[in-house]
Amino acid sequence: MSKNFSDRDKLSKVKTILSVLVVLGLAVALFWVTRESKISIQGTTLEIGGMYGISIDAEEVEDVLLTDEIPNIRGKTNALSLLSLKKGTFRMDEIEKARLYLHSGNGPYIQIMTSEDVIIVNYRNAEMTESVYEDIKAFSLKTGDSEESQ
């Protein structure tokens, strides 16, 4: 009879360890997903890092705007939506599909148009959004100038 009791203790310990591992895994995943999307410029490539990250070649950038409002979000296609955090591909009014990297429900928003995508980005801090916009705008102007001179 003591053997059955010991087996239950071992099974209980295994279940506890598995539960702790699952909770830790979810906590790490949630931390990784909710981090603000880092935008970097590497040569002629604009990279948006993190979950649902993409790389955009400078030649693909058609326009970059800073706006206080975006069209209404109708639903997600392949995305994460958690309160004001929106990452991934969404359907929107006026835009059939857009890649969103939103960390705040308020503007300003950076809108990057390419031949294939509309990408909308913002950060919790409006000043950071504006600073990143200036970097992207300078990048797109610089690459546009080099194309015209060729």
Coordinates of N, CA, C and O in Angstrom, one line a residue:
M1 N 0.8 -1.2 0.0 CA 0.0 0.0 0.0 C 0.8 1.3 0.0 O 0.5 2.3 -0.6
S2 N 2.0 1.2 0.7 CA 2.9 2.4 0.7 C 3.4 2.7 -0.7 O 3.7 3.9 -1.0
K3 N 3.5 1.7 -1.6 CA 4.0 1.9 -2.9 C 3.0 2.8 -3.7 O 3.4 3.7 -4.4
N4 N 1.7 2.6 -3.6 CA 0.7 3.5 -4.2 C 0.8 4.9 -3.8 O 0.7 5.8 -4.5
F5 N 1.0 5.1 -2.5 CA 1.1 6.4 -1.9 C 2.3 7.1 -2.5 O 2.3 8.3 -2.8
S6 N 3.4 6.4 -2.6 CA 4.7 7.0 -3.1 C 4.5 7.3 -4.6 O 5.0 8.4 -5.0
D7 N 3.8 6.5 -5.4 CA 3.6 6.8 -6.8 C 2.8 8.1 -6.9 O 3.0 8.9 -7.8
R8 N 1.8 8.2 -6.1 CA 0.9 9.4 -6.1 C 1.7 10.7 -5.8 O 1.6 11.7 -6.4
D9 N 2.6 10.6 -4.8 CA 3.5 11.7 -4.5 C 4.4 12.1 -5.7 O 4.6 13.3 -6.0
K10 N 5.0 11.1 -6.3 CA 5.8 11.3 -7.5 C 5.0 12.0 -8.6 O 5.5 13.0 -9.2
L11 N 3.8 11.5 -8.9 CA 3.0 12.1 -9.9 C 2.6 13.5 -9.6 O 2.6 14.4 -10.4
S12 N 2.3 13.7 -8.3 CA 1.9 15.1 -7.9 C 3.1 16.0 -8.1 O 2.9 17.2 -8.5
K13 N 4.3 15.6 -7.8 CA 5.5 16.4 -8.0 C 5.7 16.7 -9.4 O 6.1 17.8 -9.8
V14 N 5.6 15.7 -10.3 CA 5.7 15.9 -11.7 C 4.7 16.9 -12.2 O 5.0 17.8 -13.0
K15 N 3.5 16.8 -11.8 CA 2.4 17.7 -12.2 C 2.7 19.2 -11.8 O 2.6 20.1 -12.5
T16 N 3.2 19.3 -10.6 CA 3.6 20.6 -10.0 C 4.8 21.2 -10.9 O 4.7 22.4 -11.2
I17 N 5.8 20.4 -11.1 CA 6.9 20.9 -11.9 C 6.5 21.3 -13.3 O 6.8 22.4 -13.8
L18 N 5.6 20.5 -14.0 CA 5.1 20.8 -15.3 C 4.3 22.1 -15.3 O 4.4 23.0 -16.2
S19 N 3.5 22.3 -14.3 CA 2.6 23.5 -14.1 C 3.5 24.7 -14.0 O 3.3 25.7 -14.6
V20 N 4.6 24.6 -13.2 CA 5.5 25.8 -13.0 C 6.2 26.1 -14.3 O 6.3 27.3 -14.7
L21 N 6.6 25.1 -15.0 CA 7.3 25.3 -16.3 C 6.3 26.0 -17.3 O 6.8 26.8 -18.1
V22 N 5.1 25.5 -17.4 CA 4.1 26.1 -18.3 C 3.9 27.6 -18.0 O 3.9 28.5 -18.8
V23 N 3.7 27.9 -16.7 CA 3.5 29.3 -16.2 C 4.7 30.1 -16.6 O 4.6 31.2 -17.1
L24 N 5.9 29.6 -16.3 CA 7.1 30.4 -16.6 C 7.2 30.6 -18.1 O 7.6 31.7 -18.6
G25 N 6.9 29.6 -18.9 CA 7.0 29.7 -20.4 C 6.0 30.8 -20.9 O 6.3 31.6 -21.7
L26 N 4.8 30.8 -20.3 CA 3.8 31.8 -20.7 C 4.2 33.2 -20.3 O 4.0 34.1 -21.1
A27 N 4.8 33.3 -19.1 CA 5.3 34.6 -18.7 C 6.4 35.1 -19.6 O 6.4 36.3 -20.0
V28 N 7.3 34.3 -20.0 CA 8.4 34.7 -20.9 C 7.8 35.1 -22.3 O 8.2 36.1 -22.9
A29 N 6.9 34.3 -22.8 CA 6.2 34.6 -24.1 C 5.5 35.9 -24.0 O 5.6 36.8 -24.9
L30 N 4.8 36.2 -22.9 CA 4.0 37.4 -22.8 C 5.0 38.6 -22.7 O 4.7 39.6 -23.3
F31 N 6.1 38.5 -22.0 CA 7.1 39.5 -21.9 C 7.6 39.8 -23.3 O 7.7 41.0 -23.7
W32 N 8.0 38.8 -24.1 CA 8.6 39.0 -25.4 C 7.6 39.6 -26.3 O 8.0 40.5 -27.1
V33 N 6.4 39.2 -26.3 CA 5.3 39.7 -27.2 C 5.0 41.2 -27.0 O 4.7 41.9 -27.9
T34 N 5.0 41.6 -25.7 CA 4.5 42.9 -25.3 C 5.6 43.9 -25.4 O 5.4 45.1 -25.3
R35 N 6.9 43.5 -25.7 CA 8.0 44.5 -25.8 C 7.7 45.4 -27.0 O 7.2 44.9 -28.0
E36 N 8.1 46.7 -26.9 CA 7.9 47.6 -28.1 C 8.8 47.1 -29.2 O 9.9 46.6 -29.1
S37 N 8.2 47.3 -30.4 CA 8.9 46.8 -31.7 C 10.1 47.8 -31.9 O 9.9 49.0 -32.1
K38 N 11.2 47.2 -32.0 CA 12.4 48.0 -32.3 C 12.6 48.1 -33.8 O 12.5 47.2 -34.6
I39 N 12.8 49.4 -34.3 CA 13.0 49.7 -35.7 C 14.4 50.1 -35.8 O 14.9 50.9 -35.1
S40 N 15.1 49.4 -36.8 CA 16.5 49.8 -37.1 C 16.7 49.9 -38.6 O 16.0 49.3 -39.4
I41 N 17.7 50.7 -38.9 CA 18.0 50.8 -40.3 C 19.4 50.2 -40.5 O 20.4 50.6 -39.9
Q42 N 19.5 49.2 -41.4 CA 20.7 48.5 -41.6 C 21.0 48.6 -43.1 O 20.4 47.9 -43.9
G43 N 21.9 49.6 -43.5 CA 22.2 49.8 -44.9 C 21.0 50.3 -45.6 O 20.5 51.4 -45.3
T44 N 20.5 49.5 -46.5 CA 19.3 49.9 -47.3 C 18.1 49.2 -46.9 O 17.1 49.0 -47.7
T45 N 18.1 48.7 -45.7 CA 17.0 47.9 -45.2 C 16.4 48.4 -43.9 O 17.2 48.8 -43.0
L46 N 15.1 48.6 -43.8 CA 14.4 49.0 -42.6 C 13.9 47.7 -41.9 O 13.2 47.0 -42.6
E47 N 14.3 47.5 -40.7 CA 13.9 46.3 -40.0 C 13.0 46.6 -38.8 O 13.3 47.5 -38.0
I48 N 11.9 45.9 -38.7 CA 11.0 46.0 -37.6 C 11.2 44.7 -36.9 O 10.8 43.6 -37.4
G49 N 11.7 44.7 -35.6 CA 12.0 43.5 -34.9 C 10.9 43.0 -34.1 O 9.8 43.6 -34.0
G50 N 11.1 41.9 -33.4 CA 10.1 41.3 -32.5 C 9.2 40.4 -33.2 O 9.4 40.0 -34.4
M51 N 8.1 40.0 -32.5 CA 7.1 39.1 -33.0 C 6.4 39.8 -34.2 O 6.1 41.0 -34.1
Y52 N 6.2 39.1 -35.3 CA 5.6 39.6 -36.5 C 6.6 40.6 -37.2 O 6.1 41.4 -38.0
G53 N 7.9 40.6 -36.9 CA 8.8 41.5 -37.5 C 9.0 41.3 -39.0 O 8.7 40.2 -39.5
I54 N 9.4 42.4 -39.7 CA 9.6 42.3 -41.1 C 10.9 43.1 -41.5 O 11.3 44.0 -40.7
S55 N 11.4 42.9 -42.7 CA 12.4 43.7 -43.3 C 11.9 44.3 -44.5 O 11.2 43.6 -45.3
I56 N 12.2 45.6 -44.7 CA 11.7 46.3 -45.9 C 12.9 46.9 -46.6 O 13.6 47.7 -46.0
D57 N 13.0 46.6 -47.9 CA 14.1 47.2 -48.7 C 13.7 48.6 -49.0 O 12.6 48.9 -49.2
A58 N 14.7 49.5 -49.0 CA 14.5 50.9 -49.2 C 13.8 51.2 -50.5 O 12.9 52.1 -50.6
E59 N 14.0 50.4 -51.5 CA 13.4 50.6 -52.8 C 11.9 50.4 -52.8 O 11.1 50.9 -53.6
E60 N 11.4 49.6 -51.8 CA 10.0 49.3 -51.7 C 9.2 50.4 -51.0 O 8.0 50.5 -51.1
V61 N 9.9 51.3 -50.2 CA 9.2 52.4 -49.5 C 8.7 53.4 -50.5 O 9.5 54.1 -51.2
E62 N 7.4 53.6 -50.5 CA 6.8 54.6 -51.4 C 6.5 55.9 -50.7 O 6.6 57.0 -51.3
D63 N 6.1 55.8 -49.5 CA 5.8 57.1 -48.7 C 5.8 56.8 -47.2 O 5.6 55.6 -46.8
V64 N 6.1 57.8 -46.5 CA 6.1 57.7 -45.0 C 5.4 58.9 -44.5 O 5.7 60.1 -44.8
L65 N 4.4 58.7 -43.6 CA 3.6 59.8 -43.1 C 3.5 59.7 -41.6 O 3.6 58.6 -41.0
L66 N 3.3 60.8 -40.9 CA 3.0 60.9 -39.5 C 1.6 61.4 -39.3 O 1.3 62.5 -39.8
T67 N 0.7 60.6 -38.7 CA -0.7 61.0 -38.6 C -1.2 60.8 -37.2 O -0.6 60.0 -36.5
D68 N -2.2 61.6 -36.8 CA -2.8 61.5 -35.5 C -3.9 60.4 -35.4 O -4.2 60.0 -34.3
E69 N -4.4 60.0 -36.6 CA -5.5 59.0 -36.6 C -5.2 57.9 -37.6 O -4.6 58.2 -38.6
I70 N -5.7 56.8 -37.4 CA -5.7 55.7 -38.4 C -7.1 55.2 -38.6 O -8.0 55.4 -37.8
P71 N -7.3 54.5 -39.7 CA -8.7 53.9 -39.9 C -9.0 52.9 -38.8 O -8.2 52.3 -38.2
N72 N -10.3 52.7 -38.7 CA -10.9 51.8 -37.7 C -10.4 50.3 -38.0 O -10.4 49.9 -39.1
I73 N -10.0 49.6 -37.0 CA -9.5 48.3 -37.1 C -10.8 47.4 -37.1 O -11.6 47.4 -36.1
R74 N -11.0 46.6 -38.1 CA -12.2 45.7 -38.2 C -11.9 44.3 -37.6 O -12.8 43.7 -37.1
G75 N -10.7 43.8 -37.8 CA -10.4 42.5 -37.2 C -9.0 42.1 -37.5 O -8.3 42.7 -38.3
K76 N -8.6 41.0 -36.9 CA -7.2 40.5 -37.2 C -7.2 39.3 -38.1 O -8.1 38.5 -38.1
T77 N -6.2 39.3 -38.9 CA -6.0 38.2 -39.8 C -5.0 37.2 -39.3 O -5.2 36.0 -39.1
N78 N -3.8 37.7 -38.9 CA -2.7 36.9 -38.3 C -2.1 37.8 -37.3 O -1.1 38.5 -37.7
A79 N -2.6 37.9 -36.1 CA -2.1 39.0 -35.2 C -2.4 38.7 -33.7 O -3.1 37.8 -33.4
L80 N -1.8 39.5 -32.9 CA -2.0 39.6 -31.5 C -2.7 40.9 -31.1 O -2.2 41.9 -31.6
S81 N -3.7 40.8 -30.4 CA -4.4 42.0 -29.9 C -4.7 41.9 -28.5 O -5.4 41.0 -28.0
L82 N -4.0 42.7 -27.7 CA -4.1 42.7 -26.2 C -4.2 44.1 -25.7 O -3.3 44.8 -25.7
L83 N -5.5 44.5 -25.4 CA -5.8 45.9 -25.0 C -5.3 46.9 -26.1 O -5.7 46.7 -27.3
S84 N -4.4 47.8 -25.9 CA -4.0 48.7 -26.9 C -2.8 48.2 -27.7 O -2.5 48.7 -28.8
L85 N -2.3 47.0 -27.3 CA -1.2 46.4 -28.1 C -1.8 45.7 -29.3 O -2.6 44.8 -29.1
K86 N -1.3 46.0 -30.5 CA -1.7 45.3 -31.7 C -0.5 45.0 -32.5 O 0.3 45.9 -32.9
K87 N -0.2 43.7 -32.8 CA 0.9 43.4 -33.6 C 0.5 42.3 -34.6 O -0.2 41.3 -34.2
G88 N 0.8 42.5 -35.9 CA 0.5 41.5 -36.9 C -0.3 42.1 -38.0 O -0.4 43.4 -38.2
T89 N -1.0 41.3 -38.7 CA -1.8 41.7 -39.9 C -3.3 41.9 -39.5 O -3.9 40.9 -39.0
F90 N -3.8 43.0 -39.8 CA -5.2 43.4 -39.4 C -6.0 43.9 -40.7 O -5.4 44.4 -41.6
R91 N -7.3 43.7 -40.7 CA -8.2 44.3 -41.7 C -8.7 45.6 -41.1 O -9.0 45.7 -39.9
M92 N -8.7 46.6 -41.9 CA -9.1 48.0 -41.4 C -10.0 48.6 -42.4 O -10.0 48.2 -43.6
D93 N -10.8 49.6 -42.0 CA -11.6 50.4 -42.9 C -10.6 51.1 -43.8 O -9.5 51.6 -43.4
E94 N -10.9 51.2 -45.1 CA -10.1 51.9 -46.1 C -8.8 51.2 -46.5 O -8.2 51.5 -47.4
I95 N -8.4 50.2 -45.7 CA -7.2 49.4 -46.0 C -7.6 48.0 -45.8 O -8.0 47.5 -44.8
E96 N -7.4 47.2 -46.9 CA -7.8 45.8 -46.9 C -7.0 45.0 -45.8 O -7.5 44.2 -45.1
K97 N -5.7 45.3 -45.8 CA -4.8 44.6 -44.8 C -3.7 45.6 -44.5 O -3.2 46.3 -45.4
A98 N -3.3 45.6 -43.2 CA -2.2 46.4 -42.8 C -1.5 45.7 -41.7 O -2.0 44.9 -40.9
R99 N -0.2 45.9 -41.7 CA 0.7 45.4 -40.6 C 0.7 46.4 -39.5 O 1.2 47.6 -39.8
L100 N 0.3 46.1 -38.3 CA 0.3 47.0 -37.2 C 1.3 46.6 -36.2 O 1.5 45.4 -35.9
Y101 N 2.0 47.6 -35.7 CA 2.9 47.5 -34.5 C 2.5 48.6 -33.6 O 3.3 49.6 -33.5
L102 N 1.4 48.5 -32.9 CA 0.9 49.6 -32.1 C 1.1 49.2 -30.6 O 0.7 48.1 -30.2
H103 N 1.6 50.2 -29.9 CA 1.8 50.0 -28.5 C 1.0 51.0 -27.6 O 1.0 51.0 -26.4
S104 N 0.2 51.9 -28.3 CA -0.7 52.8 -27.7 C -1.9 53.0 -28.6 O -1.8 52.9 -29.8
G105 N -3.0 53.3 -27.9 CA -4.3 53.5 -28.6 C -4.4 54.9 -29.1 O -5.4 55.3 -29.8
N106 N -3.4 55.8 -28.8 CA -3.4 57.2 -29.2 C -2.3 57.5 -30.2 O -1.2 56.8 -30.1
G107 N -2.5 58.5 -31.0 CA -1.5 58.9 -32.0 C -0.3 59.6 -31.2 O -0.4 59.8 -30.0
P108 N 0.7 60.0 -32.0 CA 0.8 59.9 -33.4 C 1.1 58.5 -33.9 O 1.6 57.6 -33.1
Y109 N 0.9 58.2 -35.2 CA 1.2 57.0 -35.8 C 2.1 57.2 -37.0 O 1.9 58.1 -37.8
I110 N 3.1 56.3 -37.2 CA 3.9 56.3 -38.4 C 3.3 55.4 -39.4 O 3.0 54.2 -39.1
Q111 N 3.0 55.9 -40.6 CA 2.4 55.0 -41.7 C 3.4 54.9 -42.8 O 3.8 55.9 -43.4
I112 N 3.9 53.7 -43.1 CA 4.8 53.4 -44.1 C 4.1 52.6 -45.2 O 3.5 51.6 -45.0
M113 N 4.1 53.2 -46.4 CA 3.5 52.6 -47.6 C 4.6 52.0 -48.5 O 5.5 52.6 -48.8
T114 N 4.3 50.7 -48.8 CA 5.2 50.0 -49.8 C 4.3 49.5 -50.9 O 3.1 49.7 -50.8
S115 N 4.9 49.0 -51.9 CA 4.0 48.4 -53.0 C 3.1 47.3 -52.6 O 2.1 47.1 -53.2
E116 N 3.5 46.6 -51.5 CA 2.8 45.4 -51.1 C 2.0 45.6 -49.7 O 1.1 44.9 -49.5
D117 N 2.5 46.5 -48.9 CA 2.0 46.6 -47.5 C 1.7 48.1 -47.1 O 2.4 49.0 -47.6
V118 N 0.9 48.2 -46.1 CA 0.7 49.4 -45.3 C 1.2 49.0 -43.9 O 0.6 48.0 -43.4
I119 N 2.2 49.7 -43.4 CA 2.7 49.4 -42.1 C 2.4 50.6 -41.2 O 2.7 51.7 -41.5
I120 N 1.8 50.3 -40.0 CA 1.5 51.4 -39.1 C 2.2 51.1 -37.7 O 2.0 50.0 -37.2
V121 N 3.0 52.1 -37.2 CA 3.7 51.8 -36.0 C 3.5 53.0 -35.1 O 3.4 54.2 -35.5
N122 N 3.4 52.7 -33.8 CA 3.5 53.8 -32.8 C 4.1 53.2 -31.5 O 4.2 52.0 -31.3
Y123 N 4.5 54.1 -30.6 CA 5.0 53.7 -29.3 C 4.2 54.3 -28.2 O 3.4 55.2 -28.4
R124 N 4.4 53.9 -27.0 CA 3.7 54.5 -25.8 C 4.0 55.9 -25.7 O 3.2 56.7 -25.3
N125 N 5.3 56.3 -26.0 CA 5.8 57.6 -25.9 C 5.7 58.4 -27.2 O 6.3 57.9 -28.2
A126 N 4.9 59.4 -27.3 CA 4.7 60.1 -28.6 C 6.0 60.7 -29.1 O 6.2 60.7 -30.3
E127 N 6.9 61.2 -28.2 CA 8.1 61.7 -28.7 C 9.0 60.7 -29.3 O 9.7 60.9 -30.3
M128 N 8.9 59.4 -28.8 CA 9.7 58.4 -29.5 C 9.1 58.1 -30.8 O 9.9 57.8 -31.8
T129 N 7.8 58.1 -31.0 CA 7.2 57.8 -32.3 C 7.6 58.9 -33.3 O 8.0 58.6 -34.4
E130 N 7.6 60.2 -32.8 CA 8.0 61.2 -33.7 C 9.5 61.1 -34.1 O 9.9 61.4 -35.2
S131 N 10.4 60.7 -33.1 CA 11.8 60.6 -33.4 C 12.0 59.4 -34.4 O 12.8 59.6 -35.4
V132 N 11.4 58.3 -34.2 CA 11.5 57.2 -35.2 C 11.0 57.6 -36.6 O 11.6 57.3 -37.6
Y133 N 9.9 58.4 -36.6 CA 9.4 58.9 -37.9 C 10.4 59.7 -38.6 O 10.7 59.5 -39.8
E134 N 11.1 60.6 -37.9 CA 12.2 61.4 -38.5 C 13.3 60.6 -39.1 O 13.8 60.8 -40.2
D135 N 13.7 59.5 -38.3 CA 14.7 58.6 -38.8 C 14.3 57.9 -40.1 O 15.0 57.8 -41.0
I136 N 13.0 57.4 -40.1 CA 12.5 56.7 -41.3 C 12.4 57.6 -42.4 O 12.7 57.3 -43.6
K137 N 11.9 58.8 -42.2 CA 11.7 59.8 -43.3 C 13.1 60.2 -43.9 O 13.2 60.2 -45.1
A138 N 14.1 60.4 -43.0 CA 15.4 60.7 -43.5 C 16.0 59.5 -44.3 O 16.6 59.7 -45.4
F139 N 15.8 58.3 -43.8 CA 16.2 57.1 -44.5 C 15.5 57.0 -45.9 O 16.2 56.8 -46.9
S140 N 14.2 57.3 -46.0 CA 13.5 57.1 -47.3 C 13.9 58.2 -48.2 O 14.0 58.0 -49.4
L141 N 14.2 59.4 -47.7 CA 14.6 60.5 -48.6 C 16.0 60.3 -49.1 O 16.3 60.5 -50.3
K142 N 16.9 59.8 -48.2 CA 18.3 59.5 -48.6 C 18.4 58.4 -49.7 O 19.1 58.6 -50.7
T143 N 17.6 57.4 -49.5 CA 17.6 56.3 -50.5 C 16.9 56.8 -51.8 O 17.3 56.4 -52.9
G144 N 15.9 57.6 -51.7 CA 15.3 58.2 -52.9 C 16.2 59.0 -53.7 O 16.3 59.0 -54.9
D145 N 17.0 59.9 -53.0 CA 18.0 60.7 -53.6 C 19.1 59.9 -54.4 O 19.4 60.2 -55.5
S146 N 19.5 58.8 -53.8 CA 20.6 58.0 -54.4 C 20.0 57.3 -55.7 O 20.7 57.1 -56.6
E147 N 18.7 57.0 -55.7 CA 18.1 56.4 -56.9 C 18.0 57.4 -58.0 O 18.3 57.1 -59.1
E148 N 17.7 58.6 -57.7 CA 17.5 59.6 -58.7 C 18.8 60.0 -59.3 O 18.9 60.4 -60.5
S149 N 20.0 59.9 -58.6 CA 21.2 60.3 -59.1 C 21.9 59.3 -60.0 O 22.8 59.5 -60.7
Q150 N 21.3 58.1 -60.1 CA 21.8 57.0 -60.9 C 21.4 57.1 -62.3 O 20.4 57.6 -62.7

